[in-house]
Coordinates of C-alpha atoms in Angstrom, one line a residue:
Chain A
M1 CA -44.5 50.4 -21.9
T2 CA -42.0 53.1 -23.1
F3 CA -38.6 52.6 -24.7
D4 CA -37.0 54.1 -21.5
T5 CA -38.7 51.5 -19.2
Q6 CA -37.8 48.6 -21.8
S7 CA -34.3 49.6 -21.5
A8 CA -34.2 50.0 -17.9
Q9 CA -35.9 46.5 -17.5
A10 CA -33.3 44.9 -20.0
G11 CA -30.5 46.5 -18.0
A12 CA -32.2 44.9 -14.9
W13 CA -31.7 41.5 -16.3
S14 CA -28.0 42.1 -17.2
A15 CA -27.3 43.3 -13.8
R16 CA -29.1 40.7 -12.0
L17 CA -27.3 38.0 -14.3
R18 CA -23.9 39.4 -13.7
S19 CA -24.1 40.4 -10.0
A20 CA -25.5 36.6 -9.3
V21 CA -22.3 35.3 -11.2
A22 CA -20.1 37.8 -9.3
D23 CA -21.6 36.6 -6.0
R24 CA -22.0 32.9 -6.5
G25 CA -19.8 31.9 -9.4
R26 CA -20.6 31.1 -13.1
L27 CA -21.9 27.6 -12.6
C28 CA -25.5 26.7 -13.9
V29 CA -26.6 23.7 -12.0
G30 CA -29.2 21.3 -13.5
I31 CA -32.2 19.8 -12.0
D32 CA -32.7 16.4 -14.3
P33 CA -34.8 14.1 -12.3
H34 CA -34.5 11.3 -14.9
P35 CA -35.7 7.6 -13.8
A36 CA -32.2 6.4 -13.6
L37 CA -31.4 9.2 -11.1
L38 CA -34.5 8.7 -9.0
D39 CA -33.5 5.2 -8.8
A40 CA -30.0 6.0 -7.6
W41 CA -31.5 8.1 -4.9
G42 CA -33.8 5.4 -3.7
L43 CA -36.8 7.1 -4.9
P44 CA -39.8 5.5 -6.8
D45 CA -40.3 6.9 -10.6
S46 CA -43.7 8.5 -9.6
V47 CA -45.0 12.0 -8.5
D48 CA -44.0 11.4 -5.2
G49 CA -40.5 10.4 -6.3
L50 CA -40.2 13.4 -8.3
A51 CA -41.4 15.8 -5.4
R52 CA -38.7 14.4 -3.0
F53 CA -36.0 14.6 -5.6
T54 CA -36.9 18.2 -6.5
D55 CA -37.2 19.4 -2.9
T56 CA -33.7 18.1 -2.1
C57 CA -32.3 20.0 -5.1
V58 CA -33.9 23.1 -4.1
E59 CA -32.5 22.8 -0.9
A60 CA -29.2 22.0 -1.9
F61 CA -28.8 24.5 -4.7
G62 CA -31.0 27.4 -3.9
A63 CA -28.8 29.5 -1.6
D64 CA -25.3 28.6 -3.4
A65 CA -25.8 28.5 -7.1
A66 CA -25.9 31.5 -9.4
I67 CA -28.3 29.7 -11.8
V68 CA -30.4 26.5 -11.5
K69 CA -32.1 24.9 -14.7
P70 CA -34.7 22.4 -14.1
Q71 CA -34.9 20.3 -17.1
V72 CA -38.8 20.7 -17.9
A73 CA -39.3 17.6 -19.7
F74 CA -38.8 15.4 -16.6
F75 CA -41.7 17.5 -15.0
E76 CA -43.7 17.3 -18.0
A77 CA -43.8 13.4 -18.0
Y78 CA -46.0 13.8 -14.9
G79 CA -48.5 16.0 -16.6
A80 CA -50.2 18.6 -14.4
A81 CA -48.9 16.9 -11.2
G82 CA -45.3 17.2 -12.4
Y83 CA -45.9 21.0 -13.4
S84 CA -47.3 21.8 -9.9
I85 CA -43.7 20.4 -8.5
L86 CA -42.1 22.4 -10.8
E87 CA -44.0 25.6 -10.1
R88 CA -43.5 25.2 -6.5
A89 CA -39.7 24.6 -7.1
L90 CA -39.2 27.8 -9.3
A91 CA -40.7 30.1 -6.6
A92 CA -38.5 28.3 -3.8
L93 CA -35.4 28.8 -5.7
R94 CA -35.9 32.5 -6.5
E95 CA -37.0 32.9 -2.9
A96 CA -33.6 31.3 -1.8
G97 CA -31.6 33.8 -4.2
A98 CA -30.9 31.7 -7.2
L99 CA -31.8 32.6 -11.0
V100 CA -33.9 30.0 -12.5
L101 CA -33.5 29.1 -16.3
A102 CA -36.1 26.9 -17.5
D103 CA -34.8 24.4 -19.8
A104 CA -37.7 24.1 -22.0
K105 CA -36.4 24.3 -25.6
R106 CA -40.0 26.0 -26.8
G107 CA -40.3 27.4 -30.3
D108 CA -43.2 28.0 -32.4
I109 CA -44.8 31.2 -34.3
G110 CA -47.0 34.0 -33.9
S111 CA -49.4 34.2 -31.1
T112 CA -48.4 30.3 -30.2
M113 CA -45.0 31.9 -29.5
A114 CA -46.2 34.5 -27.6
A115 CA -48.3 32.2 -25.4
Y116 CA -44.9 30.2 -24.8
A117 CA -43.4 33.5 -24.0
K118 CA -45.9 34.1 -21.6
A119 CA -45.7 30.6 -20.0
W120 CA -42.2 31.1 -19.0
L121 CA -41.6 34.9 -18.9
G122 CA -44.9 36.6 -17.9
P123 CA -45.1 38.2 -14.8
R124 CA -48.1 36.3 -13.6
A125 CA -47.6 32.7 -15.0
P126 CA -47.5 29.9 -12.7
L127 CA -44.2 28.9 -14.5
W128 CA -42.6 32.3 -14.3
S129 CA -39.0 32.0 -14.8
D130 CA -35.8 34.4 -14.9
A131 CA -35.0 33.0 -18.1
V132 CA -35.9 30.2 -20.6
T133 CA -34.5 28.1 -23.4
I134 CA -36.1 28.5 -26.8
S135 CA -35.5 26.6 -30.1
P136 CA -35.1 28.2 -33.5
Y137 CA -36.1 25.5 -36.3
L138 CA -39.1 28.0 -37.3
G139 CA -36.6 30.8 -37.7
F140 CA -34.8 33.3 -35.2
G141 CA -37.3 35.8 -36.4
A142 CA -40.3 33.7 -35.3
L143 CA -38.8 34.1 -31.4
A144 CA -39.4 37.5 -31.4
P145 CA -42.4 37.6 -29.2
A146 CA -40.3 35.8 -26.4
L147 CA -37.2 38.3 -26.8
D148 CA -39.6 41.2 -26.7
L149 CA -41.1 40.0 -23.5
A150 CA -37.9 39.2 -21.9
A151 CA -36.5 42.8 -23.0
S152 CA -39.5 44.5 -21.5
G153 CA -40.0 42.4 -18.7
G154 CA -36.4 42.4 -17.3
R155 CA -35.7 38.5 -18.2
G156 CA -33.5 36.5 -20.5
V157 CA -33.7 33.8 -23.3
F158 CA -31.0 31.3 -24.4
V159 CA -31.3 30.4 -28.1
L160 CA -30.1 26.8 -29.1
A161 CA -27.1 27.6 -31.8
R162 CA -24.7 24.7 -31.6
T163 CA -25.6 22.0 -29.4
S164 CA -23.3 19.3 -28.1
N165 CA -25.0 16.2 -29.5
P166 CA -23.6 14.3 -32.4
E167 CA -26.9 14.3 -34.3
G168 CA -27.2 18.3 -34.4
G169 CA -24.2 18.9 -36.8
S170 CA -25.7 18.1 -40.2
L171 CA -28.7 20.9 -39.5
Q172 CA -26.6 23.4 -37.6
T173 CA -23.7 23.5 -39.9
A174 CA -25.8 23.5 -43.2
S175 CA -24.8 26.6 -45.2
T176 CA -27.5 29.5 -45.5
H177 CA -27.7 31.8 -48.3
A178 CA -27.1 34.8 -46.2
G179 CA -23.4 34.6 -47.4
E180 CA -20.2 32.5 -47.7
G181 CA -19.6 30.5 -45.0
V182 CA -22.6 31.5 -42.9
S183 CA -24.1 28.3 -41.2
V184 CA -27.3 27.9 -39.7
A185 CA -25.8 28.2 -36.1
Q186 CA -23.6 31.3 -37.1
S187 CA -26.8 33.0 -38.4
I188 CA -28.2 32.4 -34.9
V189 CA -25.1 34.1 -33.2
D190 CA -25.2 36.8 -35.6
A191 CA -28.8 37.5 -35.1
A192 CA -28.6 37.2 -31.3
A193 CA -25.6 39.8 -31.3
D194 CA -27.8 42.2 -33.3
R195 CA -30.7 42.1 -30.7
N196 CA -28.1 42.4 -27.8
A197 CA -27.0 45.7 -29.4
E198 CA -30.0 47.3 -28.1
N199 CA -30.7 45.1 -24.9
P200 CA -27.5 43.8 -23.6
D201 CA -27.5 40.1 -22.6
T202 CA -31.2 39.6 -23.0
V203 CA -30.3 37.0 -25.8
G204 CA -28.1 34.1 -24.6
L205 CA -27.0 31.2 -26.9
V206 CA -26.7 27.5 -26.1
I207 CA -23.4 26.3 -27.5
G208 CA -22.4 22.8 -26.4
A209 CA -18.9 22.3 -24.6
T210 CA -18.0 18.7 -26.3
G211 CA -16.5 19.9 -29.6
D212 CA -15.2 22.8 -31.2
H213 CA -18.2 24.9 -32.3
G214 CA -16.6 26.5 -35.4
L215 CA -18.5 29.8 -34.7
D216 CA -17.0 33.6 -34.9
L217 CA -18.1 34.7 -31.6
S218 CA -16.3 38.3 -32.2
N219 CA -19.6 40.1 -32.4
F220 CA -21.3 38.4 -29.4
S221 CA -20.8 39.6 -25.8
G222 CA -23.9 38.2 -24.3
P223 CA -24.1 35.1 -22.0
I224 CA -23.6 31.5 -23.5
L225 CA -25.0 28.5 -21.7
A226 CA -22.2 25.6 -22.3
P227 CA -23.9 22.3 -21.7
G228 CA -21.7 19.1 -22.0
V229 CA -19.3 19.3 -19.1
G230 CA -19.2 16.1 -17.0
A231 CA -21.5 13.3 -18.2
Q232 CA -21.4 14.4 -21.8
G233 CA -17.6 14.1 -21.8
A234 CA -16.3 17.7 -21.7
T235 CA -13.9 18.9 -19.0
V236 CA -13.6 22.5 -17.6
D237 CA -10.2 22.7 -19.3
D238 CA -12.1 22.0 -22.7
L239 CA -14.1 25.2 -22.0
A240 CA -11.1 27.4 -21.5
R241 CA -9.8 26.1 -24.9
I242 CA -13.2 25.9 -26.8
F243 CA -14.1 29.4 -25.8
A244 CA -10.7 30.9 -25.9
E245 CA -11.4 34.0 -28.1
S246 CA -14.9 35.0 -26.8
R247 CA -15.5 37.9 -24.9
T248 CA -18.8 36.3 -23.5
L249 CA -20.3 35.5 -20.2
L250 CA -19.6 31.9 -20.0
L251 CA -22.0 29.6 -18.2
P252 CA -21.0 26.3 -17.9
N253 CA -23.9 23.8 -17.2
I254 CA -23.4 20.8 -15.0
S255 CA -26.4 18.6 -14.2
R256 CA -25.7 14.7 -13.8
G257 CA -22.1 15.3 -12.7
I258 CA -23.5 17.0 -9.3
L259 CA -26.5 14.9 -9.3
R260 CA -24.8 11.8 -8.9
A261 CA -23.5 13.2 -5.5
G262 CA -27.1 12.8 -4.0
P263 CA -29.3 12.4 -2.4
S264 CA -27.3 13.8 0.5
V265 CA -28.0 17.5 0.6
S266 CA -24.6 18.0 2.0
A267 CA -22.8 15.9 -0.4
L268 CA -24.6 17.8 -3.3
R269 CA -23.7 21.3 -1.7
S270 CA -20.1 20.2 -1.5
E271 CA -20.1 19.0 -5.1
V272 CA -21.6 22.3 -6.3
R273 CA -18.7 24.3 -4.6
R274 CA -16.1 21.9 -5.7
Q275 CA -17.2 22.0 -9.3
C276 CA -17.7 25.8 -9.1
E277 CA -14.3 26.4 -8.0
D278 CA -12.9 24.0 -10.9
V279 CA -14.6 26.2 -13.3
E280 CA -13.5 29.5 -11.9
R281 CA -9.9 28.2 -11.8
A282 CA -10.0 26.8 -15.3
L283 CA -11.5 30.0 -16.9
A284 CA -9.4 32.4 -14.7
Chain B
M1 CA -41.2 -5.9 -26.7
T2 CA -40.4 -8.0 -29.7
F3 CA -39.8 -7.0 -33.2
D4 CA -42.9 -8.5 -34.3
T5 CA -45.1 -6.8 -31.6
Q6 CA -43.5 -3.4 -32.8
S7 CA -44.7 -3.9 -36.1
A8 CA -48.0 -4.8 -35.1
Q9 CA -48.3 -1.6 -33.1
A10 CA -47.0 0.6 -35.9
G11 CA -49.4 -0.9 -38.1
A12 CA -52.1 -0.4 -35.7
W13 CA -51.4 3.6 -35.9
S14 CA -51.4 3.4 -39.5
A15 CA -54.8 1.4 -39.8
R16 CA -56.1 3.8 -37.0
L17 CA -55.2 6.7 -38.7
R18 CA -56.5 5.9 -42.0
S19 CA -59.6 4.5 -40.9
A20 CA -60.4 7.8 -38.8
V21 CA -59.8 9.8 -42.1
A22 CA -61.9 7.3 -44.0
D23 CA -64.8 7.8 -41.7
R24 CA -64.4 11.4 -40.9
G25 CA -62.6 13.1 -43.6
R26 CA -59.1 14.3 -43.7
L27 CA -59.4 17.6 -41.7
C28 CA -57.3 18.2 -38.4
V29 CA -59.1 20.7 -36.3
G30 CA -57.0 22.9 -33.8
I31 CA -58.0 23.9 -30.4
D32 CA -56.4 27.2 -30.1
P33 CA -57.5 29.1 -27.1
H34 CA -55.8 32.4 -27.6
P35 CA -56.5 35.5 -25.5
A36 CA -58.3 37.2 -28.8
L37 CA -60.4 34.1 -29.4
L38 CA -61.3 33.8 -25.6
D39 CA -62.3 37.4 -25.8
A40 CA -64.4 37.0 -29.0
W41 CA -66.3 33.9 -27.1
G42 CA -67.1 36.4 -24.3
L43 CA -64.7 34.4 -22.1
P44 CA -62.0 35.8 -19.4
D45 CA -58.4 35.4 -20.0
S46 CA -58.4 33.0 -16.9
V47 CA -58.2 29.3 -16.0
D48 CA -62.1 29.3 -16.1
G49 CA -62.3 30.9 -19.6
L50 CA -59.7 28.3 -20.9
A51 CA -61.8 25.5 -19.2
R52 CA -64.8 26.7 -20.8
F53 CA -63.3 27.3 -24.0
T54 CA -61.9 23.6 -24.1
D55 CA -64.9 22.1 -23.1
T56 CA -67.0 23.7 -26.0
C57 CA -64.2 22.5 -28.3
V58 CA -64.4 19.1 -27.1
E59 CA -68.3 18.8 -27.4
A60 CA -68.2 20.2 -30.9
F61 CA -65.3 18.5 -32.4
G62 CA -64.9 15.1 -30.6
A63 CA -67.7 13.2 -32.4
D64 CA -66.9 14.5 -35.9
A65 CA -63.5 15.6 -36.5
A66 CA -60.9 12.7 -37.5
I67 CA -58.0 14.5 -35.7
V68 CA -58.1 17.2 -33.0
K69 CA -54.7 19.2 -32.4
P70 CA -54.7 21.2 -29.0
Q71 CA -52.0 24.1 -29.4
V72 CA -50.2 23.0 -26.1
A73 CA -48.5 26.6 -25.7
F74 CA -52.4 28.1 -24.7
F75 CA -52.5 25.4 -22.0
E76 CA -49.0 25.7 -20.9
A77 CA -49.5 29.5 -20.4
Y78 CA -51.5 28.5 -17.3
G79 CA -49.0 26.1 -15.7
A80 CA -50.3 23.0 -14.1
A81 CA -53.9 24.4 -13.8
G82 CA -53.7 24.6 -17.8
Y83 CA -52.3 21.2 -18.0
S84 CA -55.2 19.8 -15.9
I85 CA -57.7 21.1 -18.3
L86 CA -55.5 19.7 -21.3
E87 CA -55.6 16.2 -19.6
R88 CA -59.2 16.0 -19.4
A89 CA -59.6 17.2 -23.0
L90 CA -57.5 14.7 -24.4
A91 CA -59.1 11.9 -22.5
A92 CA -62.7 13.4 -23.5
L93 CA -61.9 13.5 -27.2
R94 CA -60.3 10.1 -27.3
E95 CA -63.6 9.0 -25.6
A96 CA -65.5 10.5 -28.3
G97 CA -63.7 8.7 -30.9
A98 CA -61.3 11.4 -32.4
L99 CA -57.6 11.0 -32.8
V100 CA -55.5 13.5 -30.5
L101 CA -52.6 15.2 -31.7
A102 CA -50.6 17.3 -29.2
D103 CA -49.0 20.4 -31.1
A104 CA -46.1 20.8 -28.8
K105 CA -43.1 21.1 -31.0
R106 CA -40.9 19.4 -28.4
G107 CA -37.2 18.6 -29.2
D108 CA -34.3 17.7 -27.0
I109 CA -31.6 14.8 -26.8
G110 CA -30.9 11.6 -25.1
S111 CA -32.7 10.9 -21.7
T112 CA -34.4 14.6 -22.0
M113 CA -36.1 13.5 -25.4
A114 CA -37.2 10.1 -23.9
A115 CA -38.9 12.0 -21.3
Y116 CA -40.7 14.3 -23.7
A117 CA -41.6 11.0 -25.6
K118 CA -42.9 9.5 -22.5
A119 CA -44.8 12.9 -21.5
W120 CA -46.9 12.7 -25.0
L121 CA -46.8 9.3 -26.1
G122 CA -46.1 7.0 -22.9
P123 CA -49.0 4.6 -22.1
R124 CA -49.6 5.9 -18.7
A125 CA -48.7 9.6 -19.3
P126 CA -51.4 12.1 -18.0
L127 CA -50.9 13.8 -21.4
W128 CA -51.1 10.7 -23.5
S129 CA -51.9 11.5 -27.2
D130 CA -52.2 9.5 -30.3
A131 CA -49.5 11.6 -31.8
V132 CA -47.1 14.7 -31.2
T133 CA -45.5 17.3 -33.3
I134 CA -41.9 17.4 -32.6
S135 CA -39.0 19.9 -33.7
P136 CA -35.7 19.0 -35.4
Y137 CA -33.0 21.7 -34.6
L138 CA -31.0 19.3 -32.4
G139 CA -31.0 16.9 -35.6
F140 CA -33.5 14.4 -36.8
G141 CA -31.4 11.6 -35.3
A142 CA -31.9 13.0 -31.8
L143 CA -35.8 12.4 -32.2
A144 CA -35.4 8.7 -32.1
P145 CA -36.5 8.2 -28.5
A146 CA -40.0 9.6 -29.7
L147 CA -39.9 7.6 -33.0
D148 CA -39.1 4.5 -31.2
L149 CA -41.8 4.9 -28.5
A150 CA -44.4 5.8 -31.2
A151 CA -43.4 2.7 -33.4
S152 CA -43.5 0.3 -30.5
G153 CA -46.5 1.7 -28.8
G154 CA -48.6 2.2 -32.2
R155 CA -48.6 6.2 -32.0
G156 CA -47.3 8.7 -34.4
V157 CA -45.1 11.6 -34.5
F158 CA -45.0 14.6 -36.8
V159 CA -41.8 16.3 -37.7
L160 CA -41.4 19.9 -38.3
A161 CA -40.0 19.9 -42.0
R162 CA -41.1 23.3 -44.1
T163 CA -43.2 25.5 -42.0
S164 CA -45.8 28.2 -43.2
N165 CA -44.2 31.1 -41.7
P166 CA -41.8 33.7 -43.6
E167 CA -39.1 33.6 -40.9
G168 CA -38.5 29.9 -41.3
G169 CA -37.1 30.0 -44.8
S170 CA -33.5 30.9 -44.1
L171 CA -32.8 27.7 -42.1
Q172 CA -35.3 25.2 -43.7
T173 CA -33.8 26.0 -47.1
A174 CA -30.0 25.9 -45.9
S175 CA -27.8 23.6 -47.8
T176 CA -26.8 20.5 -45.7
H177 CA -23.4 18.9 -46.8
A178 CA -25.3 15.8 -47.7
G179 CA -25.4 16.1 -51.3
E180 CA -26.4 18.7 -53.9
G181 CA -29.6 20.3 -53.3
V182 CA -30.2 18.8 -50.2
S183 CA -31.9 21.5 -48.0
V184 CA -32.4 21.0 -44.2
A185 CA -36.1 20.5 -44.9
Q186 CA -35.4 17.8 -47.6
S187 CA -33.0 16.0 -45.2
I188 CA -35.9 15.9 -42.8
V189 CA -38.1 14.2 -45.5
D190 CA -35.7 11.8 -46.6
A191 CA -35.0 10.8 -43.3
A192 CA -38.7 10.4 -42.4
A193 CA -39.1 8.2 -45.4
D194 CA -36.3 6.1 -44.3
R195 CA -37.9 5.4 -40.9
N196 CA -41.3 4.8 -42.5
A197 CA -39.9 2.1 -44.8
E198 CA -40.0 -0.2 -41.4
N199 CA -42.9 1.5 -39.7
P200 CA -45.5 2.9 -42.3
D201 CA -46.8 6.2 -41.4
T202 CA -45.4 6.3 -38.0
V203 CA -43.4 9.3 -38.8
G204 CA -45.6 12.3 -40.3
L205 CA -44.3 15.6 -41.5
V206 CA -45.3 19.2 -41.1
I207 CA -45.3 21.1 -44.2
G208 CA -46.9 24.5 -44.5
A209 CA -49.5 25.1 -46.9
T210 CA -48.7 28.8 -47.7
G211 CA -46.1 28.8 -50.1
D212 CA -44.6 26.2 -52.7
H213 CA -42.6 24.0 -50.3
G214 CA -39.8 22.9 -52.9
L215 CA -39.4 19.4 -51.7
D216 CA -39.2 16.2 -53.3
L217 CA -42.0 14.0 -51.6
S218 CA -41.7 11.3 -54.4
N219 CA -40.3 8.7 -51.6
F220 CA -42.5 9.9 -48.8
S221 CA -45.7 8.1 -48.3
G222 CA -46.8 8.9 -44.9
P223 CA -49.1 11.5 -43.3
I224 CA -48.5 15.2 -44.1
L225 CA -50.0 18.0 -41.5
A226 CA -50.4 21.1 -43.6
P227 CA -51.2 24.2 -41.4
G228 CA -51.7 27.5 -42.9
V229 CA -55.2 27.2 -44.5
G230 CA -57.6 29.9 -43.4
A231 CA -56.1 32.2 -40.9
Q232 CA -52.8 32.0 -42.6
G233 CA -53.9 32.8 -45.9
A234 CA -53.8 29.5 -47.8
T235 CA -57.1 28.2 -49.6
V236 CA -57.9 24.4 -49.9
D237 CA -57.4 24.9 -53.7
D238 CA -53.8 25.9 -52.8
L239 CA -53.5 22.5 -51.3
A240 CA -54.4 20.8 -54.4
R241 CA -51.7 22.7 -56.4
I242 CA -48.8 22.7 -53.6
F243 CA -49.2 18.7 -53.1
A244 CA -50.2 17.8 -56.5
E245 CA -47.1 15.4 -57.1
S246 CA -47.5 13.6 -53.8
R247 CA -48.6 10.1 -52.8
T248 CA -48.9 11.0 -49.1
L249 CA -51.8 11.1 -46.8
L250 CA -52.5 15.0 -46.6
L251 CA -54.0 16.4 -43.5
P252 CA -55.1 19.9 -43.7
N253 CA -55.2 21.9 -40.6
I254 CA -57.6 24.3 -40.0
S255 CA -57.7 26.1 -36.5
R256 CA -59.1 29.9 -36.2
G257 CA -60.9 29.4 -39.4
I258 CA -63.1 27.2 -37.6
L259 CA -62.9 28.6 -34.1
R260 CA -63.9 31.9 -35.1
A261 CA -67.5 30.3 -35.7
G262 CA -67.9 29.9 -31.9
P263 CA -68.9 29.8 -29.2
S264 CA -72.1 28.1 -30.4
V265 CA -71.4 24.3 -30.5
S266 CA -74.0 23.9 -33.4
A267 CA -72.2 26.7 -35.5
L268 CA -68.6 25.0 -34.6
R269 CA -70.1 21.8 -35.8
S270 CA -71.6 23.3 -39.0
E271 CA -68.3 24.9 -39.9
V272 CA -66.2 21.6 -39.5
R273 CA -68.5 20.0 -41.7
R274 CA -68.4 22.5 -44.4
Q275 CA -64.7 23.1 -44.3
C276 CA -64.3 19.2 -44.4
E277 CA -66.5 19.2 -47.7
D278 CA -64.3 21.9 -49.0
V279 CA -61.3 19.9 -48.4
E280 CA -62.6 16.6 -49.7
R281 CA -63.7 18.2 -52.9
A282 CA -60.5 20.1 -53.5
L283 CA -58.5 17.0 -53.0
A284 CA -60.7 14.7 -54.6

């Protein structure tokens, strides 16, 4: 693949993402079929319950949400049978016009990282997604196979930077030896900004909305996935405050705050619309 | 489950691990069906090729190796069909008497981390394994659901600490604010040692054998998985030097250095025996 084709494909991801957000709003809606939610929806904690939960989410979100984010762990807990359900959901969501972001948080090195990239971003992979979350404990540089495949194939990645859970602070705020005040999380932001200079928007970041992130985002203009709104305690007004200085494409993620409106498809759709309006109003 | 049962189960893992190593040697043999190896074995890069590669590995390693470590990414690349093959391999390896360590490097928070724990360590999960590798970018504390399930169910986890790839250094050697000289990797070692005081051997570490790790392992007595021998450039004599000061149960991992002897089952078996003897001699 030539450089020109790569750039064209990378541009295709940026255009698709920004067009989806312009058409449908910037909300990223999660599919989190965890046992307590299955129970609340009157479904068994089984492959059948998982399938019915997922089908309902596809019907409720596919035609309205810009981005739908299945949480892979809940499908993996059912092994191959769970992955079959996930494969069908990813295809149906794309068919309905939503972008699919697989929340997998994969991270490895070398040809193993290349296999994860192929699994989630490869054009012939059963789990083909528009974007995938990845985790940088093995170093930002080790994620290159996923970044390269995203760039050449017109897809995106979202790299964990500063997460919304309290246990993440010690590691993510540790000081690297790259220079005064460069935390681990800041080093991820800086590396992502560097990559995006060549392929805009290809590398997104995950930055939690539950606390002040303490990051300098002035050089980063790509997408930021911001979990933590709703069930984890942040409000949409927090988003406006926390990301006030940034020029990024902010994508708030709400999962359980919407899912608890189920299992009625119409109630789920209303809740997506309501929360989407809240987000757009707060960030206007 | 009562505390006494938990302790009994955790003791069961320690006993099973140490008994397997006493009987079969301390080598952890990888199953890494990456495209170049499939090609070298005359197999297509397809579900059928993956199945035949995996069946050969199960036949070659199940009866001789103490620990067999499938690299999950190469199965995930084939989606649900790949996971079906992995499920069958995990069951067949256990049936043959090997311990299975799923190299998945999963890491998340809250109920999502609990779902990953259930996926790999849950007693009724299709991907049930004896142990799983996990990744601490979201904080060591966020991994608690996997550590708890391992302790209560008599299984193990291996947490990434200091890895063998050059890109990992910047993050893993960053200085936490916990005190003078406490790097991210050291903080993982210390947290693992704390957890093992209650449940010996439940929390293992992944520490690469390709460089001096710079860690103080004096308080850690659990298992250490040491990748990097063979294909990544380290020798068994490096192991003896790198881990000279430690009282840990060192488990060297060799994957491609053995797999390139295939596809002959007898050649693979000979290579396992030869490498196992090399390791035992170097660490005697």
